């Protein structure tokens, strides 16, 4: 299973953090620091896999954002790359040519999409279309209620 | 009160902050506003405020005061509120928080909500961070949802069940009925999560594993359909249909086929099919191949399939993609024990990976290379590994050096090669070798008797070049101290002997003492080495001077050594040559364990007959010379035993007990000497584990009416032997056979020559000193064959 998924910028600013195991707040901060230091310190054409404690770390850079996840030792690293890629595709489809700013200003939506894709550290839906439809439907639910209340969402 | 600012507005504002302090100020201001808003129990804007809080939390600011607000949002009827509320719960309310359990009721209600997206939120939250108590309370609801026909909910319920099982394994049983027809689903989401659930159950319970083995044919069918089916737009990734599902099925097959012949056989065909037909141009295809290889290697597959798998890994090694090379090396490392020969075929590719630029790949290649070293390829492999050691990053050097030492120890084709390899490691990576290698190497060098001259010469030359690498310097100074006489006498057979004088050697050792590069430990080594040379060199005065200087050294260790050595020169000079003689053979109990040096209080060993011994050395040396003269200078080496019976019976007795436990070969005892009432018997044992060492115990008994006091037993053996005398049990042989003196002799006989011995006995009997020499030639053949 995936233990955590982090998104951070080239300067080490955290844009998203998803934890699938209970970790104390201080420990979370430490892990984020370790991940950003390790990943940002990698040479440009290195392989995308690292070892950290007893976890496999898989990371990929998309434009200015690093997607970094920690996996159990028996997970398939190559498939993890595909998982990260799928998440990026989903974000891209939702936002239309997604960029870091989209994720900064709409972080809650990035979380909603992630929560439709992964659950408990495992992939829950393998079809892009099905997933997009669920998100759309949820959004509709939200907007309907907001329109009813005649107030904008946030 | 004006409406709280919108989330995006806040984000925009905070991003304009130019300094950390400015940002902190903005955050504090907003937090204060949010707090008062919470206090006023404002329902309308609660959602907005919590969302803002979550943003600030991501920036690293505390947000605990929003925890209860998340609960209120979850309890709200509005979907927007629930969405943000559950998100907040997942971010702020892990199971360590007190309020965590308060969610349980809300989640329970929402699991039964009429809107599937609300149910989905509840399932997601429970499945990501539900505590054990929560899982126990809500497992029933999850189980109900696992049986629903709504695929959106069913897939989430399956993963939620996985989480429940992880938290509370005892609850696994209750999900069993619901799994009955999970695999008949057409929906890929449900199929995928079901396979994950089944995997989790099989991994945790052998009973479940047995139960689910019957699903193998069904899984094979599903996998086959995925591969054979045409293009499916919903699940296609670069021409491959639902790779996520394929990989999970392969993983489940691995678990089911492990240690079961029938299941393994049932999946042979499909594995071969996947292995040969999967497109390898993109990462996704390789991910599937990788999982297939792992499965093939783990189940009871037929050998053809295993070879196919290893060949796939071999192809991976040649792939341009670093990730794939890395994955290949890791997998090969896992299989190298079981399929050693097949992996050996790819040895040259693996060794090439040592030169890869990527650090992770280099490390894997190094580990794998060491695993592949064997007696046949040791020379070639060691060349590559030593080259790697030369050029690799410092982070690798320690591990590589240890690996080289281990491999050399196991497979060295010759002693000379072994010593050369060690030299190479010490000179190229000398500062990185582990601390325990120094004693290990010293032990190795001591035991390579015929290489002593060559070794000390090479080490001396290395010292001339470089004194910065401490392990190298320590081993070198120890060797020079031991074998300095061989060095100056130019006796090297293996290579051109160098011409070096005693003064030059002492210059080098003294240089180590004063150099800033030397650590205190190294200084200790070199001081002791200099001292040892006092019995091997003639420039004793110089040595005395050096030693006396360090008698006032600030370093306490050095000072103590120097003071003791000084004392040795002054008051105990008669013991000096005995104390400083050659070290005995050291036996190793285990290759990594500390060397077990069987020693007496002093060191008793043959010293090379040194005609340059200065006249300052008194009694014992003269005795040695006497023995020499008697033996006609005929390649015989005297042994002098220390006269320090401070630890008599105990030391000898314990040793005897130890030796008594060793495997005895039934060599008959013999009488070595029997004269004037003194009888000396030899009993034999073979030393464990070295069969070249014979252990002889002497038993001296006295049939006269008077005790024999100050009894000293000395022995000498031919040059091809090495002999060690341990402490005697006492110095008094009681009269009338009332007791005996026992003493242990250890003889190393590597060339298995006939054992002969000269013995010298001295004792005081009835007030007058007695001395006798004898030859012992009647050793039974088993003692030296």
mmCIF file with all atom_site columns, N, CA and C in Angstrom, chain A residues 1 15 18 25 45-48 51 75-78 82 86 104-105 108 115-116 122-127 137-139 142 145-146 154, chain B residues 6-8 15 48 57-58 79-80 83 90 94 117 127 152 155-156 166 192 234 237 242 248 251 283 287 290-291 322-323 358 360 364:
data_model
loop_
_atom_site.group_PDB
_atom_site.id
_atom_site.type_symbol
_atom_site.label_atom_id
_atom_site.label_alt_id
_atom_site.label_comp_id
_atom_site.label_asym_id
_atom_site.label_entity_id
_atom_site.label_seq_id
_atom_site.pdbx_PDB_ins_code
_atom_site.Cartn_x
_atom_site.Cartn_y
_atom_site.Cartn_z
_atom_site.occupancy
_atom_site.B_iso_or_equiv
_atom_site.pdbx_formal_charge
_atom_site.auth_seq_id
_atom_site.auth_comp_id
_atom_site.auth_asym_id
_atom_site.auth_atom_id
_atom_site.pdbx_PDB_model_num
ATOM 1   N N  . UNK A 1 1   ? 0.839   -1.191  0.000   1.00 0.00 ? 1   UNK A N  1
ATOM 2   C CA . UNK A 1 1   ? 0.000   0.000   0.000   1.00 0.00 ? 1   UNK A CA 1
ATOM 3   C C  . UNK A 1 1   ? 0.876   1.244   0.000   1.00 0.00 ? 1   UNK A C  1
ATOM 4   N N  . UNK A 1 15  ? 2.441   21.392  -1.448  1.00 0.00 ? 15  UNK A N  1
ATOM 5   C CA . UNK A 1 15  ? 1.190   21.759  -2.099  1.00 0.00 ? 15  UNK A CA 1
ATOM 6   C C  . UNK A 1 15  ? 0.067   20.796  -1.785  1.00 0.00 ? 15  UNK A C  1
ATOM 7   N N  . UNK A 1 18  ? -1.051  13.730  1.601   1.00 0.00 ? 18  UNK A N  1
ATOM 8   C CA . UNK A 1 18  ? -2.067  12.735  1.922   1.00 0.00 ? 18  UNK A CA 1
ATOM 9   C C  . UNK A 1 18  ? -1.393  11.612  2.694   1.00 0.00 ? 18  UNK A C  1
ATOM 10  N N  . UNK A 1 25  ? 1.865   14.611  14.252  1.00 0.00 ? 25  UNK A N  1
ATOM 11  C CA . UNK A 1 25  ? 2.089   15.840  13.500  1.00 0.00 ? 25  UNK A CA 1
ATOM 12  C C  . UNK A 1 25  ? 3.570   16.137  13.322  1.00 0.00 ? 25  UNK A C  1
ATOM 13  N N  . UNK A 1 45  ? 19.214  13.289  -14.000 1.00 0.00 ? 45  UNK A N  1
ATOM 14  C CA . UNK A 1 45  ? 18.852  12.099  -14.766 1.00 0.00 ? 45  UNK A CA 1
ATOM 15  C C  . UNK A 1 45  ? 18.980  10.825  -13.939 1.00 0.00 ? 45  UNK A C  1
ATOM 16  N N  . UNK A 1 46  ? 18.750  10.936  -12.636 1.00 0.00 ? 46  UNK A N  1
ATOM 17  C CA . UNK A 1 46  ? 18.822  9.724   -11.802 1.00 0.00 ? 46  UNK A CA 1
ATOM 18  C C  . UNK A 1 46  ? 17.561  8.912   -11.969 1.00 0.00 ? 46  UNK A C  1
ATOM 19  N N  . UNK A 1 47  ? 17.595  7.688   -11.457 1.00 0.00 ? 47  UNK A N  1
ATOM 20  C CA . UNK A 1 47  ? 16.375  6.900   -11.524 1.00 0.00 ? 47  UNK A CA 1
ATOM 21  C C  . UNK A 1 47  ? 15.407  7.412   -10.458 1.00 0.00 ? 47  UNK A C  1
ATOM 22  N N  . UNK A 1 48  ? 14.138  7.069   -10.634 1.00 0.00 ? 48  UNK A N  1
ATOM 23  C CA . UNK A 1 48  ? 13.091  7.687   -9.812  1.00 0.00 ? 48  UNK A CA 1
ATOM 24  C C  . UNK A 1 48  ? 12.837  6.963   -8.511  1.00 0.00 ? 48  UNK A C  1
ATOM 25  N N  . UNK A 1 51  ? 15.498  4.536   -1.448  1.00 0.00 ? 51  UNK A N  1
ATOM 26  C CA . UNK A 1 51  ? 15.142  3.787   -0.247  1.00 0.00 ? 51  UNK A CA 1
ATOM 27  C C  . UNK A 1 51  ? 15.187  4.710   0.930   1.00 0.00 ? 51  UNK A C  1
ATOM 28  N N  . UNK A 1 75  ? 5.821   -3.399  -3.010  1.00 0.00 ? 75  UNK A N  1
ATOM 29  C CA . UNK A 1 75  ? 5.078   -2.765  -4.101  1.00 0.00 ? 75  UNK A CA 1
ATOM 30  C C  . UNK A 1 75  ? 5.905   -2.716  -5.365  1.00 0.00 ? 75  UNK A C  1
ATOM 31  N N  . UNK A 1 76  ? 5.201   -2.608  -6.495  1.00 0.00 ? 76  UNK A N  1
ATOM 32  C CA . UNK A 1 76  ? 5.821   -2.543  -7.807  1.00 0.00 ? 76  UNK A CA 1
ATOM 33  C C  . UNK A 1 76  ? 6.124   -1.082  -8.126  1.00 0.00 ? 76  UNK A C  1
ATOM 34  N N  . UNK A 1 77  ? 7.415   -0.734  -8.149  1.00 0.00 ? 77  UNK A N  1
ATOM 35  C CA . UNK A 1 77  ? 7.784   0.679   -8.347  1.00 0.00 ? 77  UNK A CA 1
ATOM 36  C C  . UNK A 1 77  ? 7.379   1.203   -9.710  1.00 0.00 ? 77  UNK A C  1
ATOM 37  N N  . UNK A 1 78  ? 7.504   0.356   -10.717 1.00 0.00 ? 78  UNK A N  1
ATOM 38  C CA . UNK A 1 78  ? 7.177   0.815   -12.063 1.00 0.00 ? 78  UNK A CA 1
ATOM 39  C C  . UNK A 1 78  ? 5.687   1.131   -12.148 1.00 0.00 ? 78  UNK A C  1
ATOM 40  N N  . UNK A 1 82  ? 3.165   4.682   -12.784 1.00 0.00 ? 82  UNK A N  1
ATOM 41  C CA . UNK A 1 82  ? 1.926   4.783   -13.550 1.00 0.00 ? 82  UNK A CA 1
ATOM 42  C C  . UNK A 1 82  ? 0.815   5.395   -12.712 1.00 0.00 ? 82  UNK A C  1
ATOM 43  N N  . UNK A 1 86  ? -1.213  8.659   -13.645 1.00 0.00 ? 86  UNK A N  1
ATOM 44  C CA . UNK A 1 86  ? -2.663  8.672   -13.767 1.00 0.00 ? 86  UNK A CA 1
ATOM 45  C C  . UNK A 1 86  ? -3.255  9.839   -12.982 1.00 0.00 ? 86  UNK A C  1
ATOM 46  N N  . UNK A 1 104 ? -2.559  25.119  -6.264  1.00 0.00 ? 104 UNK A N  1
ATOM 47  C CA . UNK A 1 104 ? -2.450  26.011  -5.109  1.00 0.00 ? 104 UNK A CA 1
ATOM 48  C C  . UNK A 1 104 ? -3.804  26.604  -4.767  1.00 0.00 ? 104 UNK A C  1
ATOM 49  N N  . UNK A 1 105 ? -4.496  27.114  -5.785  1.00 0.00 ? 105 UNK A N  1
ATOM 50  C CA . UNK A 1 105 ? -5.752  27.819  -5.520  1.00 0.00 ? 105 UNK A CA 1
ATOM 51  C C  . UNK A 1 105 ? -6.942  26.889  -5.368  1.00 0.00 ? 105 UNK A C  1
ATOM 52  N N  . UNK A 1 108 ? -8.400  21.992  -2.446  1.00 0.00 ? 108 UNK A N  1
ATOM 53  C CA . UNK A 1 108 ? -9.418  21.068  -1.941  1.00 0.00 ? 108 UNK A CA 1
ATOM 54  C C  . UNK A 1 108 ? -9.945  20.192  -3.063  1.00 0.00 ? 108 UNK A C  1
ATOM 55  N N  . UNK A 1 115 ? -9.129  11.548  -3.596  1.00 0.00 ? 115 UNK A N  1
ATOM 56  C CA . UNK A 1 115 ? -9.947  10.646  -2.785  1.00 0.00 ? 115 UNK A CA 1
ATOM 57  C C  . UNK A 1 115 ? -10.867 9.778   -3.620  1.00 0.00 ? 115 UNK A C  1
ATOM 58  N N  . UNK A 1 116 ? -11.093 10.149  -4.877  1.00 0.00 ? 116 UNK A N  1
ATOM 59  C CA . UNK A 1 116 ? -11.843 9.267   -5.769  1.00 0.00 ? 116 UNK A CA 1
ATOM 60  C C  . UNK A 1 116 ? -10.934 8.248   -6.437  1.00 0.00 ? 116 UNK A C  1
ATOM 61  N N  . UNK A 1 122 ? -4.646  2.426   -1.675  1.00 0.00 ? 122 UNK A N  1
ATOM 62  C CA . UNK A 1 122 ? -4.778  1.544   -2.846  1.00 0.00 ? 122 UNK A CA 1
ATOM 63  C C  . UNK A 1 122 ? -5.615  2.228   -3.928  1.00 0.00 ? 122 UNK A C  1
ATOM 64  N N  . UNK A 1 123 ? -5.429  1.807   -5.157  1.00 0.00 ? 123 UNK A N  1
ATOM 65  C CA . UNK A 1 123 ? -6.198  2.345   -6.273  1.00 0.00 ? 123 UNK A CA 1
ATOM 66  C C  . UNK A 1 123 ? -7.626  1.815   -6.199  1.00 0.00 ? 123 UNK A C  1
ATOM 67  N N  . UNK A 1 124 ? -8.619  2.734   -6.293  1.00 0.00 ? 124 UNK A N  1
ATOM 68  C CA . UNK A 1 124 ? -9.996  2.256   -6.218  1.00 0.00 ? 124 UNK A CA 1
ATOM 69  C C  . UNK A 1 124 ? -10.697 2.274   -7.564  1.00 0.00 ? 124 UNK A C  1
ATOM 70  N N  . UNK A 1 125 ? -10.208 3.020   -8.519  1.00 0.00 ? 125 UNK A N  1
ATOM 71  C CA . UNK A 1 125 ? -10.856 3.081   -9.817  1.00 0.00 ? 125 UNK A CA 1
ATOM 72  C C  . UNK A 1 125 ? -9.797  3.184   -10.897 1.00 0.00 ? 125 UNK A C  1
ATOM 73  N N  . UNK A 1 126 ? -9.917  2.307   -11.900 1.00 0.00 ? 126 UNK A N  1
ATOM 74  C CA . UNK A 1 126 ? -8.875  2.301   -12.917 1.00 0.00 ? 126 UNK A CA 1
ATOM 75  C C  . UNK A 1 126 ? -9.311  2.970   -14.212 1.00 0.00 ? 126 UNK A C  1
ATOM 76  N N  . UNK A 1 127 ? -10.538 3.423   -14.252 1.00 0.00 ? 127 UNK A N  1
ATOM 77  C CA . UNK A 1 127 ? -11.017 4.049   -15.488 1.00 0.00 ? 127 UNK A CA 1
ATOM 78  C C  . UNK A 1 127 ? -11.080 5.555   -15.323 1.00 0.00 ? 127 UNK A C  1
ATOM 79  N N  . UNK A 1 137 ? -20.287 14.653  -10.977 1.00 0.00 ? 137 UNK A N  1
ATOM 80  C CA . UNK A 1 137 ? -21.564 14.496  -10.278 1.00 0.00 ? 137 UNK A CA 1
ATOM 81  C C  . UNK A 1 137 ? -21.499 15.091  -8.879  1.00 0.00 ? 137 UNK A C  1
ATOM 82  N N  . UNK A 1 138 ? -20.395 14.852  -8.191  1.00 0.00 ? 138 UNK A N  1
ATOM 83  C CA . UNK A 1 138 ? -20.239 15.423  -6.842  1.00 0.00 ? 138 UNK A CA 1
ATOM 84  C C  . UNK A 1 138 ? -20.239 16.938  -6.899  1.00 0.00 ? 138 UNK A C  1
ATOM 85  N N  . UNK A 1 139 ? -19.524 17.466  -7.890  1.00 0.00 ? 139 UNK A N  1
ATOM 86  C CA . UNK A 1 139 ? -19.485 18.923  -8.029  1.00 0.00 ? 139 UNK A CA 1
ATOM 87  C C  . UNK A 1 139 ? -20.865 19.473  -8.267  1.00 0.00 ? 139 UNK A C  1
ATOM 88  N N  . UNK A 1 142 ? -22.781 19.790  -5.231  1.00 0.00 ? 142 UNK A N  1
ATOM 89  C CA . UNK A 1 142 ? -22.317 20.938  -4.464  1.00 0.00 ? 142 UNK A CA 1
ATOM 90  C C  . UNK A 1 142 ? -22.908 22.214  -5.022  1.00 0.00 ? 142 UNK A C  1
ATOM 91  N N  . UNK A 1 145 ? -26.634 22.790  -4.416  1.00 0.00 ? 145 UNK A N  1
ATOM 92  C CA . UNK A 1 145 ? -26.963 23.241  -3.077  1.00 0.00 ? 145 UNK A CA 1
ATOM 93  C C  . UNK A 1 145 ? -26.585 24.705  -2.901  1.00 0.00 ? 145 UNK A C  1
ATOM 94  N N  . UNK A 1 146 ? -25.437 25.037  -3.489  1.00 0.00 ? 146 UNK A N  1
ATOM 95  C CA . UNK A 1 146 ? -25.013 26.431  -3.337  1.00 0.00 ? 146 UNK A CA 1
ATOM 96  C C  . UNK A 1 146 ? -25.957 27.374  -4.067  1.00 0.00 ? 146 UNK A C  1
ATOM 97  N N  . UNK A 1 154 ? -17.099 29.190  -1.847  1.00 0.00 ? 154 UNK A N  1
ATOM 98  C CA . UNK A 1 154 ? -16.182 29.584  -0.759  1.00 0.00 ? 154 UNK A CA 1
ATOM 99  C C  . UNK A 1 154 ? -16.022 31.075  -0.726  1.00 0.00 ? 154 UNK A C  1
ATOM 100 N N  . UNK B 2 6   ? -13.067 35.248  1.319   1.00 0.00 ? 6   UNK B N  1
ATOM 101 C CA . UNK B 2 6   ? -13.161 33.966  0.636   1.00 0.00 ? 6   UNK B CA 1
ATOM 102 C C  . UNK B 2 6   ? -11.807 33.267  0.631   1.00 0.00 ? 6   UNK B C  1
ATOM 103 N N  . UNK B 2 7   ? -11.878 31.966  0.411   1.00 0.00 ? 7   UNK B N  1
ATOM 104 C CA . UNK B 2 7   ? -10.663 31.142  0.436   1.00 0.00 ? 7   UNK B CA 1
ATOM 105 C C  . UNK B 2 7   ? -9.647  31.621  -0.581  1.00 0.00 ? 7   UNK B C  1
ATOM 106 N N  . UNK B 2 8   ? -10.106 31.799  -1.814  1.00 0.00 ? 8   UNK B N  1
ATOM 107 C CA . UNK B 2 8   ? -9.145  32.143  -2.866  1.00 0.00 ? 8   UNK B CA 1
ATOM 108 C C  . UNK B 2 8   ? -8.539  33.521  -2.616  1.00 0.00 ? 8   UNK B C  1
ATOM 109 N N  . UNK B 2 15  ? -0.044  34.917  -0.513  1.00 0.00 ? 15  UNK B N  1
ATOM 110 C CA . UNK B 2 15  ? 1.052   34.747  -1.466  1.00 0.00 ? 15  UNK B CA 1
ATOM 111 C C  . UNK B 2 15  ? 1.760   36.056  -1.776  1.00 0.00 ? 15  UNK B C  1
ATOM 112 N N  . UNK B 2 48  ? -16.421 27.846  4.832   1.00 0.00 ? 48  UNK B N  1
ATOM 113 C CA . UNK B 2 48  ? -15.386 28.700  4.267   1.00 0.00 ? 48  UNK B CA 1
ATOM 114 C C  . UNK B 2 48  ? -14.218 28.827  5.230   1.00 0.00 ? 48  UNK B C  1
ATOM 115 N N  . UNK B 2 57  ? -3.041  25.287  7.458   1.00 0.00 ? 57  UNK B N  1
ATOM 116 C CA . UNK B 2 57  ? -2.430  24.081  8.017   1.00 0.00 ? 57  UNK B CA 1
ATOM 117 C C  . UNK B 2 57  ? -1.383  23.515  7.071   1.00 0.00 ? 57  UNK B C  1
ATOM 118 N N  . UNK B 2 58  ? -1.698  23.570  5.778   1.00 0.00 ? 58  UNK B N  1
ATOM 119 C CA . UNK B 2 58  ? -0.750  23.037  4.798   1.00 0.00 ? 58  UNK B CA 1
ATOM 120 C C  . UNK B 2 58  ? 0.527   23.875  4.779   1.00 0.00 ? 58  UNK B C  1
ATOM 121 N N  . UNK B 2 79  ? -24.111 19.215  1.363   1.00 0.00 ? 79  UNK B N  1
ATOM 122 C CA . UNK B 2 79  ? -23.046 18.387  0.788   1.00 0.00 ? 79  UNK B CA 1
ATOM 123 C C  . UNK B 2 79  ? -21.708 19.106  0.828   1.00 0.00 ? 79  UNK B C  1
ATOM 124 N N  . UNK B 2 80  ? -21.741 20.399  0.530   1.00 0.00 ? 80  UNK B N  1
ATOM 125 C CA . UNK B 2 80  ? -20.494 21.165  0.551   1.00 0.00 ? 80  UNK B CA 1
ATOM 126 C C  . UNK B 2 80  ? -19.839 21.098  1.923   1.00 0.00 ? 80  UNK B C  1
ATOM 127 N N  . UNK B 2 83  ? -18.391 17.699  2.519   1.00 0.00 ? 83  UNK B N  1
ATOM 128 C CA . UNK B 2 83  ? -17.172 17.471  1.737   1.00 0.00 ? 83  UNK B CA 1
ATOM 129 C C  . UNK B 2 83  ? -15.959 18.086  2.429   1.00 0.00 ? 83  UNK B C  1
ATOM 130 N N  . UNK B 2 90  ? -9.915  14.196  7.730   1.00 0.00 ? 90  UNK B N  1
ATOM 131 C CA . UNK B 2 90  ? -8.795  13.372  7.275   1.00 0.00 ? 90  UNK B CA 1
ATOM 132 C C  . UNK B 2 90  ? -7.467  14.072  7.471   1.00 0.00 ? 90  UNK B C  1
ATOM 133 N N  . UNK B 2 94  ? -6.582  12.649  12.969  1.00 0.00 ? 94  UNK B N  1
ATOM 134 C CA . UNK B 2 94  ? -6.190  11.243  12.963  1.00 0.00 ? 94  UNK B CA 1
ATOM 135 C C  . UNK B 2 94  ? -6.488  10.609  14.322  1.00 0.00 ? 94  UNK B C  1
ATOM 136 N N  . UNK B 2 117 ? -22.924 9.715   -3.023  1.00 0.00 ? 117 UNK B N  1
ATOM 137 C CA . UNK B 2 117 ? -21.670 10.459  -2.874  1.00 0.00 ? 117 UNK B CA 1
ATOM 138 C C  . UNK B 2 117 ? -21.392 10.783  -1.416  1.00 0.00 ? 117 UNK B C  1
ATOM 139 N N  . UNK B 2 127 ? -12.031 4.496   5.516   1.00 0.00 ? 127 UNK B N  1
ATOM 140 C CA . UNK B 2 127 ? -11.003 3.644   4.924   1.00 0.00 ? 127 UNK B CA 1
ATOM 141 C C  . UNK B 2 127 ? -9.615  4.238   4.952   1.00 0.00 ? 127 UNK B C  1
ATOM 142 N N  . UNK B 2 152 ? -20.222 1.756   -7.584  1.00 0.00 ? 152 UNK B N  1
ATOM 143 C CA . UNK B 2 152 ? -19.505 2.901   -7.015  1.00 0.00 ? 152 UNK B CA 1
ATOM 144 C C  . UNK B 2 152 ? -19.232 2.679   -5.533  1.00 0.00 ? 152 UNK B C  1
ATOM 145 N N  . UNK B 2 155 ? -16.901 -0.821  -4.683  1.00 0.00 ? 155 UNK B N  1
ATOM 146 C CA . UNK B 2 155 ? -15.436 -0.762  -4.775  1.00 0.00 ? 155 UNK B CA 1
ATOM 147 C C  . UNK B 2 155 ? -14.862 -0.052  -3.554  1.00 0.00 ? 155 UNK B C  1
ATOM 148 N N  . UNK B 2 156 ? -15.559 1.004   -3.092  1.00 0.00 ? 156 UNK B N  1
ATOM 149 C CA . UNK B 2 156 ? -15.070 1.711   -1.916  1.00 0.00 ? 156 UNK B CA 1
ATOM 150 C C  . UNK B 2 156 ? -15.192 0.852   -0.672  1.00 0.00 ? 156 UNK B C  1
ATOM 151 N N  . UNK B 2 166 ? -6.815  -4.528  8.244   1.00 0.00 ? 166 UNK B N  1
ATOM 152 C CA . UNK B 2 166 ? -5.462  -4.133  8.665   1.00 0.00 ? 166 UNK B CA 1
ATOM 153 C C  . UNK B 2 166 ? -5.458  -3.661  10.100  1.00 0.00 ? 166 UNK B C  1
ATOM 154 N N  . UNK B 2 192 ? -10.820 -4.639  -9.354  1.00 0.00 ? 192 UNK B N  1
ATOM 155 C CA . UNK B 2 192 ? -9.508  -4.257  -8.833  1.00 0.00 ? 192 UNK B CA 1
ATOM 156 C C  . UNK B 2 192 ? -9.502  -4.274  -7.316  1.00 0.00 ? 192 UNK B C  1
ATOM 157 N N  . UNK B 2 234 ? -11.957 2.754   -22.193 1.00 0.00 ? 234 UNK B N  1
ATOM 158 C CA . UNK B 2 234 ? -12.075 3.081   -20.765 1.00 0.00 ? 234 UNK B CA 1
ATOM 159 C C  . UNK B 2 234 ? -10.812 2.766   -19.991 1.00 0.00 ? 234 UNK B C  1
ATOM 160 N N  . UNK B 2 237 ? -4.134  1.995   -21.442 1.00 0.00 ? 237 UNK B N  1
ATOM 161 C CA . UNK B 2 237 ? -2.955  2.812   -21.140 1.00 0.00 ? 237 UNK B CA 1
ATOM 162 C C  . UNK B 2 237 ? -1.871  2.397   -22.126 1.00 0.00 ? 237 UNK B C  1
ATOM 163 N N  . UNK B 2 242 ? -6.017  -1.944  -18.886 1.00 0.00 ? 242 UNK B N  1
ATOM 164 C CA . UNK B 2 242 ? -6.025  -1.923  -17.422 1.00 0.00 ? 242 UNK B CA 1
ATOM 165 C C  . UNK B 2 242 ? -4.785  -2.569  -16.777 1.00 0.00 ? 242 UNK B C  1
ATOM 166 N N  . UNK B 2 248 ? -2.250  -6.375  -10.257 1.00 0.00 ? 248 UNK B N  1
ATOM 167 C CA . UNK B 2 248 ? -2.810  -6.890  -9.003  1.00 0.00 ? 248 UNK B CA 1
ATOM 168 C C  . UNK B 2 248 ? -3.168  -8.359  -9.126  1.00 0.00 ? 248 UNK B C  1
ATOM 169 N N  . UNK B 2 251 ? -0.099  -10.369 -8.861  1.00 0.00 ? 251 UNK B N  1
ATOM 170 C CA . UNK B 2 251 ? 0.379   -10.438 -7.483  1.00 0.00 ? 251 UNK B CA 1
ATOM 171 C C  . UNK B 2 251 ? -0.423  -11.451 -6.669  1.00 0.00 ? 251 UNK B C  1
ATOM 172 N N  . UNK B 2 283 ? 6.885   2.266   -20.164 1.00 0.00 ? 283 UNK B N  1
ATOM 173 C CA . UNK B 2 283 ? 7.022   1.876   -18.767 1.00 0.00 ? 283 UNK B CA 1
ATOM 174 C C  . UNK B 2 283 ? 5.892   0.945   -18.317 1.00 0.00 ? 283 UNK B C  1
ATOM 175 N N  . UNK B 2 287 ? 6.190   -2.550  -16.387 1.00 0.00 ? 287 UNK B N  1
ATOM 176 C CA . UNK B 2 287 ? 5.659   -2.747  -15.031 1.00 0.00 ? 287 UNK B CA 1
ATOM 177 C C  . UNK B 2 287 ? 4.977   -4.100  -14.933 1.00 0.00 ? 287 UNK B C  1
ATOM 178 N N  . UNK B 2 290 ? 7.619   -6.873  -15.102 1.00 0.00 ? 290 UNK B N  1
ATOM 179 C CA . UNK B 2 290 ? 8.307   -6.930  -13.811 1.00 0.00 ? 290 UNK B CA 1
ATOM 180 C C  . UNK B 2 290 ? 7.517   -7.767  -12.826 1.00 0.00 ? 290 UNK B C  1
ATOM 181 N N  . UNK B 2 291 ? 6.208   -7.475  -12.751 1.00 0.00 ? 291 UNK B N  1
ATOM 182 C CA . UNK B 2 291 ? 5.385   -8.229  -11.813 1.00 0.00 ? 291 UNK B CA 1
ATOM 183 C C  . UNK B 2 291 ? 5.330   -9.692  -12.226 1.00 0.00 ? 291 UNK B C  1
ATOM 184 N N  . UNK B 2 322 ? 16.723  4.037   -16.863 1.00 0.00 ? 322 UNK B N  1
ATOM 185 C CA . UNK B 2 322 ? 17.390  3.736   -15.598 1.00 0.00 ? 322 UNK B CA 1
ATOM 186 C C  . UNK B 2 322 ? 16.516  2.988   -14.628 1.00 0.00 ? 322 UNK B C  1
ATOM 187 N N  . UNK B 2 323 ? 15.256  3.369   -14.577 1.00 0.00 ? 323 UNK B N  1
ATOM 188 C CA . UNK B 2 323 ? 14.351  2.743   -13.622 1.00 0.00 ? 323 UNK B CA 1
ATOM 189 C C  . UNK B 2 323 ? 14.282  1.249   -13.864 1.00 0.00 ? 323 UNK B C  1
ATOM 190 N N  . UNK B 2 358 ? 24.289  6.442   -12.164 1.00 0.00 ? 358 UNK B N  1
ATOM 191 C CA . UNK B 2 358 ? 23.261  6.584   -11.139 1.00 0.00 ? 358 UNK B CA 1
ATOM 192 C C  . UNK B 2 358 ? 23.680  5.865   -9.852  1.00 0.00 ? 358 UNK B C  1
ATOM 193 N N  . UNK B 2 360 ? 21.886  4.843   -7.195  1.00 0.00 ? 360 UNK B N  1
ATOM 194 C CA . UNK B 2 360 ? 21.086  3.688   -6.774  1.00 0.00 ? 360 UNK B CA 1
ATOM 195 C C  . UNK B 2 360 ? 21.467  2.450   -7.573  1.00 0.00 ? 360 UNK B C  1
ATOM 196 N N  . UNK B 2 364 ? 23.135  -1.241  -6.185  1.00 0.00 ? 364 UNK B N  1
ATOM 197 C CA . UNK B 2 364 ? 22.544  -2.560  -6.450  1.00 0.00 ? 364 UNK B CA 1
ATOM 198 C C  . UNK B 2 364 ? 23.530  -3.447  -7.197  1.00 0.00 ? 364 UNK B C  1
#
